[in-house]
Coordinates of C-alpha atoms and ligand atoms in Angstrom, one line a residue:
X244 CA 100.1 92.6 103.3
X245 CA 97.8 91.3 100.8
X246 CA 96.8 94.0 97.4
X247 CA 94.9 93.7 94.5
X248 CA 97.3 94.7 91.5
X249 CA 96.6 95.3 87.7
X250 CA 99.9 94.8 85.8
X251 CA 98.2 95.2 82.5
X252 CA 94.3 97.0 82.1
X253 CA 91.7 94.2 80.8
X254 CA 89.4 92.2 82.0
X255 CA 88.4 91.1 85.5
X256 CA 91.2 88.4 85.7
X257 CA 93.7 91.1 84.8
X258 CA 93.0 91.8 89.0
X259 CA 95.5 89.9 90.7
X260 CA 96.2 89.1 94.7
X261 CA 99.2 90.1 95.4
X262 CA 101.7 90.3 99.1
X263 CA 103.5 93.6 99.0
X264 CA 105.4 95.1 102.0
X265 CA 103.3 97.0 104.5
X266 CA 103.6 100.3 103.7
X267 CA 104.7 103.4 106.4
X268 CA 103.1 106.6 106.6
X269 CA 104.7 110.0 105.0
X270 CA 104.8 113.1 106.4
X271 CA 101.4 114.3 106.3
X272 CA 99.6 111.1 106.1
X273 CA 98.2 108.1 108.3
X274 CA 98.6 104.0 107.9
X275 CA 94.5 102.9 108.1
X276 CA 93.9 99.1 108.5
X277 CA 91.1 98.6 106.3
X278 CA 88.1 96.8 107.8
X279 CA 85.7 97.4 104.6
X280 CA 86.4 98.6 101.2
X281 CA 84.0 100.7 98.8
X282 CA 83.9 99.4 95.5
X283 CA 82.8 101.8 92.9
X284 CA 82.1 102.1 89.1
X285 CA 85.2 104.5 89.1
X286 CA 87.6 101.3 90.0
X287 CA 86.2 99.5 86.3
X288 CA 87.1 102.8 84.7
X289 CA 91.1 102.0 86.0
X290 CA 91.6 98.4 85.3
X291 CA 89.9 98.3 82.0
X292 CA 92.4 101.7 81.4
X293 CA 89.4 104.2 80.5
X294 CA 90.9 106.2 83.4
X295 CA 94.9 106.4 83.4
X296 CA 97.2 105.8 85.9
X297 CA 100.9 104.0 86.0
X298 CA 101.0 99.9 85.8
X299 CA 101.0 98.1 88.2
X300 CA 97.7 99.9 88.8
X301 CA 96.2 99.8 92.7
X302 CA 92.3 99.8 92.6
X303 CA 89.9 101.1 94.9
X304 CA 89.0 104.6 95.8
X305 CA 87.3 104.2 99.5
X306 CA 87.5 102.4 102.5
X307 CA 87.2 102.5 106.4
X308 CA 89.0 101.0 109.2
X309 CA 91.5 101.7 112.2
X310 CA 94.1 104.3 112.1
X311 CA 97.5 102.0 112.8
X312 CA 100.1 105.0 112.6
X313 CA 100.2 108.6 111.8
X314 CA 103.3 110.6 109.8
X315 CA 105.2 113.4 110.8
X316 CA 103.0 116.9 111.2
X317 CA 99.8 115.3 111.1
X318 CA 96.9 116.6 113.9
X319 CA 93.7 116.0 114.4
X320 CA 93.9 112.3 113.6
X321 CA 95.5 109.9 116.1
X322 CA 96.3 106.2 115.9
X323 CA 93.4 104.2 117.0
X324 CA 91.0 106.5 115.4
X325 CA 88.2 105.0 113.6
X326 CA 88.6 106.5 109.9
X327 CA 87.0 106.6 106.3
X328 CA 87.8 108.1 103.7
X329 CA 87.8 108.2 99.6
X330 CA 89.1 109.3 96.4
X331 CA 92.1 108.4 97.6
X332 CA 93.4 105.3 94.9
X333 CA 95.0 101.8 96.6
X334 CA 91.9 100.9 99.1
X335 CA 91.6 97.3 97.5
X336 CA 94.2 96.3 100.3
X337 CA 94.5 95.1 103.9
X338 CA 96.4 98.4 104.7
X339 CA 96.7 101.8 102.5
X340 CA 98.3 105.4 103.2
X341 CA 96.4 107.7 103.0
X342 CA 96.5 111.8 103.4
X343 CA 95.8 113.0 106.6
X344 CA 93.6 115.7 104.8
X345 CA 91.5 113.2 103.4
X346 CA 90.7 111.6 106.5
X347 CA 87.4 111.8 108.1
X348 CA 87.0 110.6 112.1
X349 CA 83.8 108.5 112.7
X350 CA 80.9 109.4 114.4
X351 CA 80.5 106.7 117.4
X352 CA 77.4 105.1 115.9
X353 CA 78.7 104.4 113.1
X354 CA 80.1 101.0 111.4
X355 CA 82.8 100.7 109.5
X356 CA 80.3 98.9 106.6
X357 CA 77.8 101.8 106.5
X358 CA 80.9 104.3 106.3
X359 CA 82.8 102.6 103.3
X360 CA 79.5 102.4 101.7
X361 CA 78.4 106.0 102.3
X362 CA 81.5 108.3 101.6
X363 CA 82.0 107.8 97.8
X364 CA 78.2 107.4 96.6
X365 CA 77.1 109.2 99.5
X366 CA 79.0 113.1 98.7
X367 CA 78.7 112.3 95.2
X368 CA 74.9 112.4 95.9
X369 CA 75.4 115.1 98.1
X370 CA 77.6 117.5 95.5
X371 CA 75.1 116.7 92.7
X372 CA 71.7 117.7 94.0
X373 CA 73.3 120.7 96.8
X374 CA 75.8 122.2 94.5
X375 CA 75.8 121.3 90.5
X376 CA 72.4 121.6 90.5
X377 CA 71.1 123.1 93.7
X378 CA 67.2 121.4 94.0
X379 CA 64.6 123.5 95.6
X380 CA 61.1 122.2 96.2
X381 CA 59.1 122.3 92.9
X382 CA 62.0 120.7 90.7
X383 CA 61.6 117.6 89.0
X384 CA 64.7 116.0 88.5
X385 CA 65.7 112.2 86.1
X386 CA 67.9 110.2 88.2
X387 CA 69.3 107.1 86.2
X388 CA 70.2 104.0 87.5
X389 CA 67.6 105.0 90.7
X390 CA 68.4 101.6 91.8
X391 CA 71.9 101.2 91.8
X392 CA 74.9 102.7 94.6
X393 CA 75.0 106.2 93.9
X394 CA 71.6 106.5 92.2
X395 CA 70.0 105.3 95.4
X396 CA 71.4 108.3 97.2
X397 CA 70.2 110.9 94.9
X398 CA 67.0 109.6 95.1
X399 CA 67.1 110.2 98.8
X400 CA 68.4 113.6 98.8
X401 CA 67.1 114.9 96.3
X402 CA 63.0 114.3 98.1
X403 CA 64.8 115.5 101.3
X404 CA 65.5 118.7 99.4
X405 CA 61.9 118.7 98.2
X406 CA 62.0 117.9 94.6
X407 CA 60.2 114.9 92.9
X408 CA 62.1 112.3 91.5
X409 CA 61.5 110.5 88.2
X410 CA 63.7 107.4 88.7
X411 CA 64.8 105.0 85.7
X412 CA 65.9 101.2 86.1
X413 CA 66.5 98.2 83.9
X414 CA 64.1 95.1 85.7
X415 CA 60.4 95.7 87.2
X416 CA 62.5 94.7 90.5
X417 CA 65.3 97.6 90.2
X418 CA 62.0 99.8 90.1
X419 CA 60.6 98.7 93.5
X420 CA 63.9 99.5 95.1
X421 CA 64.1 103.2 93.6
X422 CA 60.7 103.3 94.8
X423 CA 61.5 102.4 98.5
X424 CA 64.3 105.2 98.2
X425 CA 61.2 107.5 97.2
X426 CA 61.3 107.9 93.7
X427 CA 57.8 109.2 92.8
X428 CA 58.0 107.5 89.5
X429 CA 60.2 105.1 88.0
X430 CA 60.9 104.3 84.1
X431 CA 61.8 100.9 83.1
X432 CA 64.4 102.5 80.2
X433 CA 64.7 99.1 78.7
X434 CA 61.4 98.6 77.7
X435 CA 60.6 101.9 76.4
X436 CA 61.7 105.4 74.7
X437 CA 62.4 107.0 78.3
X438 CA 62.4 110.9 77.0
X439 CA 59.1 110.5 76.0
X440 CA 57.6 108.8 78.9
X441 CA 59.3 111.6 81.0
X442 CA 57.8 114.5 78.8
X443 CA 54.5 112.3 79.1
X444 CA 54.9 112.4 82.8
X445 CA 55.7 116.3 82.7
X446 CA 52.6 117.4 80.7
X447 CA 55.1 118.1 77.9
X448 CA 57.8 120.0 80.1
X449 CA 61.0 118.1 80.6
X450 CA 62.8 118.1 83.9
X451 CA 64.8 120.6 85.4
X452 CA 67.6 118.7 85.8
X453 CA 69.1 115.3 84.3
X454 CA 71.4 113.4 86.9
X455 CA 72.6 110.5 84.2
X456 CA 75.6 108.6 84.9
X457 CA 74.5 105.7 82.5
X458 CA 77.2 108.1 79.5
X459 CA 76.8 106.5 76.6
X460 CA 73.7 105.1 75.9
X461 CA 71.0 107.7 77.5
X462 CA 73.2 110.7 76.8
X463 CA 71.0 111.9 73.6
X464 CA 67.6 111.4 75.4
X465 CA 68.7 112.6 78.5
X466 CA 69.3 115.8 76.2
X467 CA 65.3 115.4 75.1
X468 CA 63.8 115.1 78.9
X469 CA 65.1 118.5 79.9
X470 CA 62.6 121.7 79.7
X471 CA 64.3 124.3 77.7
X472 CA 67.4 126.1 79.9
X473 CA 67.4 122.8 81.4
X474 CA 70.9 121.0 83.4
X475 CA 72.1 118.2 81.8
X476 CA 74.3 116.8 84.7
X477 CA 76.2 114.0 82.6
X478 CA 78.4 112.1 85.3
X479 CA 79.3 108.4 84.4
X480 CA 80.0 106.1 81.9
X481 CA 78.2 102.8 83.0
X482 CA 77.3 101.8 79.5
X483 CA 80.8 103.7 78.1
X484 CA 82.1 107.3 77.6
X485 CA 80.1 110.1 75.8
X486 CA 81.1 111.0 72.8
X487 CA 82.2 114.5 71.4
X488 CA 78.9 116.7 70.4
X489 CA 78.7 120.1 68.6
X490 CA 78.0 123.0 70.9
X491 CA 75.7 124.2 68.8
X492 CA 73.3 120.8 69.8
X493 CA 73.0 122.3 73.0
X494 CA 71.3 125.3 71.7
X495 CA 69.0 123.2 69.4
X496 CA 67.7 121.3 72.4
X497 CA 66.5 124.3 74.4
X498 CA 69.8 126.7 74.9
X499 CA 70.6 123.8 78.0
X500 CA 73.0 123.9 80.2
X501 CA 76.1 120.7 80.1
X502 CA 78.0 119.8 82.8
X503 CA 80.5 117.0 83.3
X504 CA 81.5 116.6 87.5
X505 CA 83.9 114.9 89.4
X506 CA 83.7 114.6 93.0
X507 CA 87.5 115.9 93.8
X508 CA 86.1 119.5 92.5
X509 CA 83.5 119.2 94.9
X510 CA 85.7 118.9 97.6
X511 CA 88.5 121.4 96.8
X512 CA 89.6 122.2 100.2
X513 CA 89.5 120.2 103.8
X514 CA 86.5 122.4 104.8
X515 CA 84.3 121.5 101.9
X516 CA 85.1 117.8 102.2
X517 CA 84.5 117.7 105.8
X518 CA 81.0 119.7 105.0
X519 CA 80.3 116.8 102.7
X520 CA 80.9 114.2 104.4
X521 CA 80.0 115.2 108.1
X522 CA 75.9 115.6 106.5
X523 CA 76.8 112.6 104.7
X524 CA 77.6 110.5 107.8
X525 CA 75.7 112.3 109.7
X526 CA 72.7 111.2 108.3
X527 CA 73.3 107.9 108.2
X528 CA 74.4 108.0 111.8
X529 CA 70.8 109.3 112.4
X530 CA 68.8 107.0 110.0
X531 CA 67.6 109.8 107.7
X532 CA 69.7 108.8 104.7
X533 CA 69.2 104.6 104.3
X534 CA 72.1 102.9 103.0
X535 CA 71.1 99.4 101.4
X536 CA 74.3 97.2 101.2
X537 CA 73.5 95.1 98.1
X538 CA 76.4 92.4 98.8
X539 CA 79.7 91.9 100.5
X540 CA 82.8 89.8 99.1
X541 CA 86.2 89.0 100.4
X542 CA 88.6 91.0 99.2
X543 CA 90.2 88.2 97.4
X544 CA 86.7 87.4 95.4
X545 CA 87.0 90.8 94.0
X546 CA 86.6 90.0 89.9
X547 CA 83.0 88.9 90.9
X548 CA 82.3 91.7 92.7
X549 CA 83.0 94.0 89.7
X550 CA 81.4 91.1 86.8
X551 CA 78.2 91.9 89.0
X552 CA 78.5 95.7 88.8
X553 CA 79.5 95.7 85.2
X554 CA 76.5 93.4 84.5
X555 CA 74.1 95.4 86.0
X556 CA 73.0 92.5 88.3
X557 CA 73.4 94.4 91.7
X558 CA 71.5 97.1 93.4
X559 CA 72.9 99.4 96.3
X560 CA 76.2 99.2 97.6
X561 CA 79.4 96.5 97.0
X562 CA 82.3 95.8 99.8
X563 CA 85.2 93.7 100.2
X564 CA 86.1 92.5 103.0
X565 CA 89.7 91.9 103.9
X566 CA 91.6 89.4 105.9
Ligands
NDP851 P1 75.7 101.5 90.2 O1 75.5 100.8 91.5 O2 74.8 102.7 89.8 O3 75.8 100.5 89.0 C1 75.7 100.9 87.7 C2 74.3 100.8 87.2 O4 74.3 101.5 85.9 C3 73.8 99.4 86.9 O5 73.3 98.7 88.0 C4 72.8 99.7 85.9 O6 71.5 99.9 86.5 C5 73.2 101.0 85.2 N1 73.7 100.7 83.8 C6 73.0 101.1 82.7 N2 73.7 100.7 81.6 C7 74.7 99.9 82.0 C8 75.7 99.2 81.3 N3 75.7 99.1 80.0 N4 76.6 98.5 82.0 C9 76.6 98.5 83.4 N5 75.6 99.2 84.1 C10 74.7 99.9 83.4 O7 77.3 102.0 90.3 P2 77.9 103.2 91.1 O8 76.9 103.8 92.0 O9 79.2 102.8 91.6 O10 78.2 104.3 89.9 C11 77.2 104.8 89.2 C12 77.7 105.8 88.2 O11 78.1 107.0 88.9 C13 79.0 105.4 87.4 O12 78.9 105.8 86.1 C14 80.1 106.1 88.1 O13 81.2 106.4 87.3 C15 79.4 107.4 88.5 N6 80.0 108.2 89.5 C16 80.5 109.4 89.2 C17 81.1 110.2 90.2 C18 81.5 111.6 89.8 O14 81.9 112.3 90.8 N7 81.6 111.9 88.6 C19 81.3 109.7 91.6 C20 80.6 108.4 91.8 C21 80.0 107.7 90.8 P3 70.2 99.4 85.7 O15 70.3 97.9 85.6 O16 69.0 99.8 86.5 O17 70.2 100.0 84.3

């Protein structure tokens, strides 16, 4: 079967195409043949070697397809299923293993696109506004990046849980989209000082909660937007990792609160992730929760597919494609 393999973390040639022997299933785990492939920011983090794992590195972290054989002691999933799952490294491939627990069983109506584009992004988005920070009507939350993958999604569920969403975004057409996902206002953060057009746009206040997965360069004002006792929900590193800060900053900037989540903490046991990702797919199923695909690339294009993330040229959701 045909991989993408990183023998050595750089650059988006460092990705290479690879055949490798079609793996078998383990006890506990199931053989899906992938029909679509999430690509996330997370899979940049591994090749470039932010985040560590062995060389040769496998990339990709989601994907959805056909279940083609099942290990020893696994239930509830049977070949032939139609499957998605995540968080699970090795999906930039024509086949990957995969944990049985991982696995979630489609709902009829839904394609295997819309499912490799939801499960990632989509309980991310899902985690963040139901559980770091639980929104309630009356919030007002700064979602960055409102037009991109995962910032698309909060934006959704975060006026599904009543709260209104101050959106930011680098081009005056980024700021339409966040719109259409119902951002009540949207900041274009590279044309202005964005903490004090979100204090302008709070009477002064700040927002309850920062969702900011930008990490490097918005960390400090994202700090400034919140009202005092505020969430700073710091969750990416688009633009690079945060660096180390004093404690004692936290205290100067209004005694706020600092978080920094992943989604596997989020989805700790089988029940949680299947609480996830059933709303999650759920939604979709049922049209409440748009997903807006922003492009699709064979699997073997993949370096452009992640030049355009890291170059801030796409909105919504990348696939690959394999075969
Ligand atoms: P996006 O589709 O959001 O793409 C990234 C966006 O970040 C860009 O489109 C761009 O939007 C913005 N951005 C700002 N500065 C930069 C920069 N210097 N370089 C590149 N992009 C920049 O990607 P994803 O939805 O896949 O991921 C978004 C973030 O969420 C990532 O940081 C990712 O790590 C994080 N994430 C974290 C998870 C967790 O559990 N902790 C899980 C899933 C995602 P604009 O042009 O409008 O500025």
């Amino acid at each position: 079967m045909k991989q993408i393999l990183v023998k050595e973390c750089g650059g988006p040639e460092k990705m290479e195409l690879v055949e490798v022997a079609k793996p078998a299933p383990g006890p506990g785990q199931v053989l899906v043949k992938l029909a679509s492939i999430g690509v996330n920011f997370i899979d940049i983090y591994f090749r470039i070697g932010l985040y560590k794992a062995p060389a040769p590195v496998s990339l990709g972290m989601e994907g959805a397809g056909v279940v083609e054989a099942v290990g020893e002691g696994v239930e509830g999933v049977k070949t032939g299923d139609r499957v998605a799952y995540c968080m699970v490294r090795g999906s930039y491939a024509e086949y990957a293993v995969v944990p049985a627990a991982q696995i979630v069983v489609l709902p009829a109506a839904l394609d295997f696109q819309s499912a490799s584009a939801a499960m990632l992004q989509g309980m991310t988005a899902h985690y963040l506004t139901h559980s770091t920070y639980a929104l309630k009507p009356g919030d007002t939350c700064l979602v960055h990046a409102a037009a991109g993958g995962t910032g698309g999604l909060i934006t959704q569920m975060a006026k599904m849980r009543g709260a209104r969403v101050i959106g930011t975004a680098s081009t005056r057409e980024k700021a339409a989209l966040a719109k259409a996902s119902g951002a009540d206002e949207v900041i274009l953060y590279t044309e202005c000082e964005f903490d004090q057009e979100v204090k302008r746009l709070t009477g002064g206040r700040g927002v309850d909660v920062v969702y900011d997965s930008v990490g490097a360069s918005t960390f400090m004002r994202s700090l400034d937007s919140l009202k005092p006792r505020g969430m700073m929900v710091t969750f990416g590193n688009a633009s690079g990792a945060v660096p180390a800060i004093e404690p004692l900053l936290l205290n100067q900037k209004g005694s706020l609160y600092l978080t920094r989540p992943a989604l596997a903490h989020y989805a700790t046991t089988r029940e949680e992730l299947l609480a996830r990702a059933n709303d999650v797919l759920g939604w979709v199923a049922s049209g409440k929760l748009k997903l807006r695909i922003g492009r699709t690339y064979p699997l073997a294009h993949v370096a452009q597919a992640h030049i355009d993330l890291a170059g801030r040229a796409t909105t919504g959701k990348l696939l690959l494609i394999p075969g």
